[in-house]
Amino acid sequence: MEMQQEANQQQGSEVSPNQTIYINNLNEKVKLDVLKKSLNDVFSHFGKILEVKAFKTLKHKGQAWVVFEEAESASTAIAKMNDFPFYDKRMRIQYAKTKSDVVAKADGTFVPREKRKRHEEKAGGKKKKDQHHDSTQMGMANSAYPSVYGTAPPLSQVPYPAGVKPILPEAPAPPNNILFVQNLPHETTPMMIQMFFSQYQGFKEIRMVEAKPGIAFVEYADEMQSTVAMQGLQGFKIEQDPMLITYAKK
DNA sequence: AGCACA
């Protein structure tokens, strides 16, 4: 039988081992700084980390890249931490598809990419990186930890490294003189908001994003004043929904 | 769901 050709297309997601892991299914509510730090805390136990990258753009939220100094660390991290509950979600971990810039720079193979803003045609732009797709034969031995520990191990007893138990999605934002107000009725106007917030010392201005109803930014002269206002108005119901006030991201 | 290097 000539079905061997099908072997070429193994079940997708087989990427050759490399020193960068790609993580997705991350909790998108976690602030970027917090997320990166937590990832660093978790994964630094598998080896030296060169860099942790995460972005909040639409296309890349909920994902992160952790670059290890050694590919072996990445392998261990995948084996041990895939499906690990992290901020109430199980992280999915794979090898990254492409080499990280930090690595390429150390390699000497780094070639700066241009941000294709223009439709400028460039000569000789064949970036077919011939990656010999040799499939390593260690596919389905014991990939994710559930297979290692039998089925469905008690999450609380998984021997993960650091004290990285599922953390609260709501990480405390650092104080800011600007407040971020959510859960407002969509018909709320800046005027209405102002009535509430302007009664607190140091009030400066309201900013609302037209494209995004239901939220507002309220600026005070300093953090003390914004904090007082936040505490005074936290949970205040404009119509029926309590407004949620946090410090704005810096 | 989604593989970047701001």
mmCIF file of C-alpha atoms (C1' of nucleotides) in Angstrom:
data_model
loop_
_atom_site.group_PDB
_atom_site.id
_atom_site.type_symbol
_atom_site.label_atom_id
_atom_site.label_comp_id
_atom_site.label_asym_id
_atom_site.label_seq_id
_atom_site.Cartn_x
_atom_site.Cartn_y
_atom_site.Cartn_z
ATOM 1 C CA MET A 1 0.000 0.000 0.000
ATOM 2 C CA GLU A 2 1.192 3.472 -0.717
ATOM 3 C CA MET A 3 -0.172 5.323 2.181
ATOM 4 C CA GLN A 4 3.244 6.266 3.334
ATOM 5 C CA GLN A 5 2.797 9.676 1.898
ATOM 6 C CA GLU A 6 0.251 10.417 4.504
ATOM 7 C CA ALA A 7 2.980 10.140 7.014
ATOM 8 C CA ASN A 8 4.231 13.407 5.701
ATOM 9 C CA GLN A 9 1.338 15.176 7.160
ATOM 10 C CA GLN A 10 1.434 14.059 10.670
ATOM 11 C CA GLN A 11 -1.087 15.612 12.895
ATOM 12 C CA GLY A 12 -0.082 19.182 12.246
ATOM 13 C CA SER A 13 1.410 20.909 15.226
ATOM 14 C CA GLU A 14 4.747 19.193 15.045
ATOM 15 C CA VAL A 15 7.414 21.800 15.255
ATOM 16 C CA SER A 16 11.037 21.015 15.586
ATOM 17 C CA PRO A 17 12.429 21.426 19.045
ATOM 18 C CA ASN A 18 14.047 24.728 19.714
ATOM 19 C CA GLN A 19 14.843 26.914 22.637
ATOM 20 C CA THR A 20 11.713 29.034 22.492
ATOM 21 C CA ILE A 21 8.335 27.884 23.669
ATOM 22 C CA TYR A 22 5.076 29.297 22.433
ATOM 23 C CA ILE A 23 2.325 29.457 25.001
ATOM 24 C CA ASN A 24 -1.304 30.158 24.376
ATOM 25 C CA ASN A 25 -4.639 29.836 26.078
ATOM 26 C CA LEU A 26 -3.321 32.296 28.621
ATOM 27 C CA ASN A 27 -5.737 34.327 30.654
ATOM 28 C CA GLU A 28 -6.173 37.538 28.721
ATOM 29 C CA LYS A 29 -7.330 39.443 31.731
ATOM 30 C CA VAL A 30 -3.945 39.315 33.316
ATOM 31 C CA LYS A 31 -1.935 42.425 32.792
ATOM 32 C CA LEU A 32 1.054 42.093 30.590
ATOM 33 C CA ASP A 33 3.663 42.960 33.156
ATOM 34 C CA VAL A 34 2.200 40.605 35.672
ATOM 35 C CA LEU A 35 1.852 37.879 33.125
ATOM 36 C CA LYS A 36 5.401 38.128 31.958
ATOM 37 C CA LYS A 37 6.748 38.146 35.432
ATOM 38 C CA SER A 38 4.705 35.143 36.409
ATOM 39 C CA LEU A 39 5.792 33.286 33.331
ATOM 40 C CA ASN A 40 9.339 34.115 34.147
ATOM 41 C CA ASP A 41 8.870 32.853 37.678
ATOM 42 C CA VAL A 42 7.335 29.632 36.511
ATOM 43 C CA PHE A 43 9.655 28.788 33.695
ATOM 44 C CA SER A 44 12.914 29.925 35.152
ATOM 45 C CA HIS A 45 12.958 26.665 37.017
ATOM 46 C CA PHE A 46 13.673 24.802 33.847
ATOM 47 C CA GLY A 47 16.718 26.762 32.918
ATOM 48 C CA LYS A 48 18.027 30.181 32.146
ATOM 49 C CA ILE A 49 15.540 32.401 30.387
ATOM 50 C CA LEU A 50 16.767 34.886 27.861
ATOM 51 C CA GLU A 51 13.511 36.646 27.311
ATOM 52 C CA VAL A 52 9.783 36.540 27.826
ATOM 53 C CA LYS A 53 7.637 38.162 25.182
ATOM 54 C CA ALA A 54 3.944 38.860 25.232
ATOM 55 C CA PHE A 55 1.769 41.361 23.484
ATOM 56 C CA LYS A 56 -1.656 42.700 24.005
ATOM 57 C CA THR A 57 -2.564 43.247 20.411
ATOM 58 C CA LEU A 58 -5.685 41.547 19.221
ATOM 59 C CA LYS A 59 -3.835 38.964 17.278
ATOM 60 C CA HIS A 60 -1.436 38.111 20.018
ATOM 61 C CA LYS A 61 -3.203 38.402 23.295
ATOM 62 C CA GLY A 62 -3.352 35.292 25.370
ATOM 63 C CA GLN A 63 -0.040 34.177 24.000
ATOM 64 C CA ALA A 64 3.551 34.425 25.042
ATOM 65 C CA TRP A 65 7.001 33.346 24.071
ATOM 66 C CA VAL A 66 9.611 32.236 26.526
ATOM 67 C CA VAL A 67 13.114 32.031 25.194
ATOM 68 C CA PHE A 68 15.455 29.719 27.008
ATOM 69 C CA GLU A 69 19.165 29.661 26.736
ATOM 70 C CA GLU A 70 19.034 25.922 26.141
ATOM 71 C CA ALA A 71 16.639 24.008 23.941
ATOM 72 C CA GLU A 72 16.623 21.278 26.524
ATOM 73 C CA SER A 73 15.007 23.631 28.992
ATOM 74 C CA ALA A 74 12.250 24.273 26.499
ATOM 75 C CA SER A 75 11.650 20.563 26.099
ATOM 76 C CA THR A 76 11.428 20.041 29.801
ATOM 77 C CA ALA A 77 9.147 23.003 30.179
ATOM 78 C CA ILE A 78 6.775 21.622 27.600
ATOM 79 C CA ALA A 79 6.791 18.174 29.085
ATOM 80 C CA LYS A 80 6.218 19.399 32.596
ATOM 81 C CA MET A 81 4.088 22.434 32.168
ATOM 82 C CA ASN A 82 1.800 21.848 29.239
ATOM 83 C CA ASP A 83 -1.778 22.081 30.457
ATOM 84 C CA PHE A 84 -0.662 23.590 33.685
ATOM 85 C CA PRO A 85 -3.394 25.707 35.314
ATOM 86 C CA PHE A 86 -2.239 29.250 35.302
ATOM 87 C CA TYR A 87 -4.491 32.132 36.235
ATOM 88 C CA ASP A 88 -7.424 29.785 35.987
ATOM 89 C CA LYS A 89 -6.618 28.540 32.537
ATOM 90 C CA ARG A 90 -4.500 25.715 31.319
ATOM 91 C CA MET A 91 -1.570 26.913 29.368
ATOM 92 C CA ARG A 92 -0.896 25.197 26.100
ATOM 93 C CA ILE A 93 2.739 25.016 25.279
ATOM 94 C CA GLN A 94 4.571 24.155 22.100
ATOM 95 C CA TYR A 95 7.880 24.904 20.553
ATOM 96 C CA ALA A 96 7.849 28.232 18.795
ATOM 97 C CA LYS A 97 7.684 28.035 15.052
ATOM 98 C CA THR A 98 10.467 30.432 14.373
ATOM 99 C CA LYS A 99 13.682 31.404 15.991
ATOM 100 C CA SER A 100 13.539 34.283 18.401
ATOM 101 C CA ASP A 101 15.373 37.453 17.609
ATOM 102 C CA VAL A 102 17.500 37.292 20.714
ATOM 103 C CA VAL A 103 18.646 33.891 19.672
ATOM 104 C CA ALA A 104 19.287 34.891 16.104
ATOM 105 C CA LYS A 105 21.245 37.844 17.280
ATOM 106 C CA ALA A 106 23.420 35.642 19.395
ATOM 107 C CA ASP A 107 23.621 33.288 16.449
ATOM 108 C CA GLY A 108 24.733 35.909 14.068
ATOM 109 C CA THR A 109 21.830 34.895 11.860
ATOM 110 C CA PHE A 110 19.645 37.800 12.734
ATOM 111 C CA VAL A 111 18.247 39.655 9.795
ATOM 112 C CA PRO A 112 16.176 42.705 10.646
ATOM 113 C CA ARG A 113 12.730 42.450 9.208
ATOM 114 C CA GLU A 114 11.036 45.393 7.708
ATOM 115 C CA LYS A 115 7.563 46.240 8.759
ATOM 116 C CA ARG A 116 5.836 45.861 5.481
ATOM 117 C CA LYS A 117 4.133 49.185 5.599
ATOM 118 C CA ARG A 118 4.742 49.878 1.976
ATOM 119 C CA HIS A 119 3.785 47.735 -0.916
ATOM 120 C CA GLU A 120 7.304 48.051 -2.064
ATOM 121 C CA GLU A 121 8.422 44.999 -3.939
ATOM 122 C CA LYS A 122 11.754 43.776 -2.902
ATOM 123 C CA ALA A 123 14.007 41.682 -5.030
ATOM 124 C CA GLY A 124 15.130 38.245 -4.021
ATOM 125 C CA GLY A 125 12.801 38.012 -1.129
ATOM 126 C CA LYS A 126 12.591 34.268 -0.937
ATOM 127 C CA LYS A 127 12.447 33.601 2.736
ATOM 128 C CA LYS A 128 11.872 29.939 2.351
ATOM 129 C CA LYS A 129 13.832 28.748 5.252
ATOM 130 C CA ASP A 130 14.342 25.193 4.290
ATOM 131 C CA GLN A 131 13.655 23.539 7.532
ATOM 132 C CA HIS A 132 14.415 19.926 7.109
ATOM 133 C CA HIS A 133 11.354 18.482 8.663
ATOM 134 C CA ASP A 134 12.847 15.528 10.325
ATOM 135 C CA SER A 135 10.284 14.401 12.740
ATOM 136 C CA THR A 136 11.859 13.346 15.917
ATOM 137 C CA GLN A 137 10.485 10.050 17.025
ATOM 138 C CA MET A 138 9.678 11.037 20.534
ATOM 139 C CA GLY A 139 6.207 12.069 19.710
ATOM 140 C CA MET A 140 3.603 10.538 21.889
ATOM 141 C CA ALA A 141 5.574 8.983 24.650
ATOM 142 C CA ASN A 142 4.556 11.211 27.501
ATOM 143 C CA SER A 143 3.863 14.631 26.195
ATOM 144 C CA ALA A 144 1.635 16.378 28.641
ATOM 145 C CA TYR A 145 1.715 15.741 32.296
ATOM 146 C CA PRO A 146 -1.673 14.065 32.556
ATOM 147 C CA SER A 147 -0.242 11.036 30.858
ATOM 148 C CA VAL A 148 2.578 11.000 33.326
ATOM 149 C CA TYR A 149 0.363 11.097 36.328
ATOM 150 C CA GLY A 150 -2.458 9.043 34.991
ATOM 151 C CA THR A 151 -5.669 10.727 34.169
ATOM 152 C CA ALA A 152 -6.693 14.040 35.590
ATOM 153 C CA PRO A 153 -4.304 14.601 38.443
ATOM 154 C CA PRO A 154 -5.556 16.798 41.227
ATOM 155 C CA LEU A 155 -4.397 20.185 40.128
ATOM 156 C CA SER A 156 -3.407 21.130 43.611
ATOM 157 C CA GLN A 157 -1.018 18.232 43.796
ATOM 158 C CA VAL A 158 0.810 18.646 40.580
ATOM 159 C CA PRO A 159 4.474 18.961 41.400
ATOM 160 C CA TYR A 160 5.035 22.162 39.585
ATOM 161 C CA PRO A 161 8.123 24.141 40.432
ATOM 162 C CA ALA A 162 7.825 27.439 42.203
ATOM 163 C CA GLY A 163 4.796 28.475 44.169
ATOM 164 C CA VAL A 164 2.855 29.019 41.025
ATOM 165 C CA LYS A 165 -0.557 27.936 42.040
ATOM 166 C CA PRO A 166 -3.408 29.335 40.063
ATOM 167 C CA ILE A 167 -3.232 33.002 40.739
ATOM 168 C CA LEU A 168 -5.974 35.549 40.774
ATOM 169 C CA PRO A 169 -6.920 36.873 37.382
ATOM 170 C CA GLU A 170 -7.312 40.273 38.941
ATOM 171 C CA ALA A 171 -3.809 41.357 39.603
ATOM 172 C CA PRO A 172 -3.617 44.567 41.568
ATOM 173 C CA ALA A 173 -2.704 47.429 39.312
ATOM 174 C CA PRO A 174 -0.125 49.865 40.534
ATOM 175 C CA PRO A 175 -1.539 53.169 41.704
ATOM 176 C CA ASN A 176 -2.114 55.748 39.070
ATOM 177 C CA ASN A 177 -3.573 59.217 39.098
ATOM 178 C CA ILE A 178 -5.777 58.042 36.263
ATOM 179 C CA LEU A 179 -8.658 55.739 36.995
ATOM 180 C CA PHE A 180 -10.140 53.193 34.656
ATOM 181 C CA VAL A 181 -13.881 52.874 35.055
ATOM 182 C CA GLN A 182 -15.766 49.913 33.635
ATOM 183 C CA ASN A 183 -19.227 48.478 33.610
ATOM 184 C CA LEU A 184 -20.946 51.733 32.855
ATOM 185 C CA PRO A 185 -24.323 51.788 31.133
ATOM 186 C CA HIS A 186 -23.680 52.343 27.471
ATOM 187 C CA GLU A 187 -25.672 55.492 27.365
ATOM 188 C CA THR A 188 -23.548 57.093 30.032
ATOM 189 C CA THR A 189 -22.187 60.481 29.051
ATOM 190 C CA PRO A 190 -19.052 62.203 30.283
ATOM 191 C CA MET A 191 -21.301 64.716 31.977
ATOM 192 C CA MET A 192 -22.916 62.052 34.082
ATOM 193 C CA ILE A 193 -19.618 60.588 35.088
ATOM 194 C CA GLN A 194 -18.264 63.958 35.893
ATOM 195 C CA MET A 195 -21.002 64.607 38.378
ATOM 196 C CA PHE A 196 -19.706 61.758 40.451
ATOM 197 C CA PHE A 197 -16.010 62.133 40.076
ATOM 198 C CA SER A 198 -15.687 65.885 40.169
ATOM 199 C CA GLN A 199 -16.756 66.023 43.764
ATOM 200 C CA TYR A 200 -13.407 64.611 44.758
ATOM 201 C CA GLN A 201 -10.336 66.732 45.230
ATOM 202 C CA GLY A 202 -7.902 66.949 42.392
ATOM 203 C CA PHE A 203 -10.348 66.043 39.667
ATOM 204 C CA LYS A 204 -9.044 67.026 36.267
ATOM 205 C CA GLU A 205 -10.931 65.408 33.454
ATOM 206 C CA ILE A 206 -12.988 62.590 32.053
ATOM 207 C CA ARG A 207 -12.015 60.781 28.918
ATOM 208 C CA MET A 208 -14.289 58.345 27.209
ATOM 209 C CA VAL A 209 -13.583 56.182 24.234
ATOM 210 C CA GLU A 210 -16.335 56.434 21.699
ATOM 211 C CA ALA A 211 -15.480 53.181 20.095
ATOM 212 C CA LYS A 212 -15.803 51.498 23.423
ATOM 213 C CA PRO A 213 -18.912 52.367 25.345
ATOM 214 C CA GLY A 214 -19.065 51.421 28.969
ATOM 215 C CA ILE A 215 -15.655 52.592 30.009
ATOM 216 C CA ALA A 216 -14.092 55.872 31.014
ATOM 217 C CA PHE A 217 -10.802 57.273 32.160
ATOM 218 C CA VAL A 218 -10.855 59.743 34.986
ATOM 219 C CA GLU A 219 -7.831 61.786 35.748
ATOM 220 C CA TYR A 220 -6.834 63.349 39.032
ATOM 221 C CA ALA A 221 -3.911 65.494 39.947
ATOM 222 C CA ASP A 222 -2.219 62.748 41.877
ATOM 223 C CA GLU A 223 -2.522 59.189 43.054
ATOM 224 C CA MET A 224 -3.694 60.074 46.502
ATOM 225 C CA GLN A 225 -6.675 61.869 45.112
ATOM 226 C CA SER A 226 -7.512 59.263 42.547
ATOM 227 C CA THR A 227 -7.347 56.669 45.266
ATOM 228 C CA VAL A 228 -9.757 58.539 47.465
ATOM 229 C CA ALA A 229 -12.175 58.911 44.583
ATOM 230 C CA MET A 230 -11.876 55.259 43.701
ATOM 231 C CA GLN A 231 -12.625 54.186 47.231
ATOM 232 C CA GLY A 232 -15.529 56.573 47.448
ATOM 233 C CA LEU A 233 -17.146 55.522 44.211
ATOM 234 C CA GLN A 234 -16.172 51.901 43.909
ATOM 235 C CA GLY A 235 -19.226 49.850 43.093
ATOM 236 C CA PHE A 236 -21.450 52.866 42.839
ATOM 237 C CA LYS A 237 -24.477 52.056 40.749
ATOM 238 C CA ILE A 238 -25.316 54.524 38.054
ATOM 239 C CA GLU A 239 -28.337 52.678 36.872
ATOM 240 C CA GLN A 240 -28.173 49.200 38.151
ATOM 241 C CA ASP A 241 -24.722 47.917 37.417
ATOM 242 C CA PRO A 242 -22.013 48.741 39.879
ATOM 243 C CA MET A 243 -19.123 50.533 38.286
ATOM 244 C CA LEU A 244 -15.798 48.858 38.541
ATOM 245 C CA ILE A 245 -12.929 51.206 39.167
ATOM 246 C CA THR A 246 -9.289 50.310 38.903
ATOM 247 C CA TYR A 247 -6.146 52.245 38.292
ATOM 248 C CA ALA A 248 -5.495 52.763 34.622
ATOM 249 C CA LYS A 249 -2.535 51.061 33.090
ATOM 250 C CA LYS A 250 0.450 53.280 32.854
ATOM 251 C "C1'" DA B 1 -8.315 30.969 17.806
ATOM 252 C "C1'" DG B 2 -4.500 33.568 17.422
ATOM 253 C "C1'" DC B 3 3.495 32.072 16.205
ATOM 254 C "C1'" DA B 4 6.399 37.890 17.637
ATOM 255 C "C1'" DC B 5 10.425 40.405 18.199
ATOM 256 C "C1'" DA B 6 6.493 46.887 19.374
#
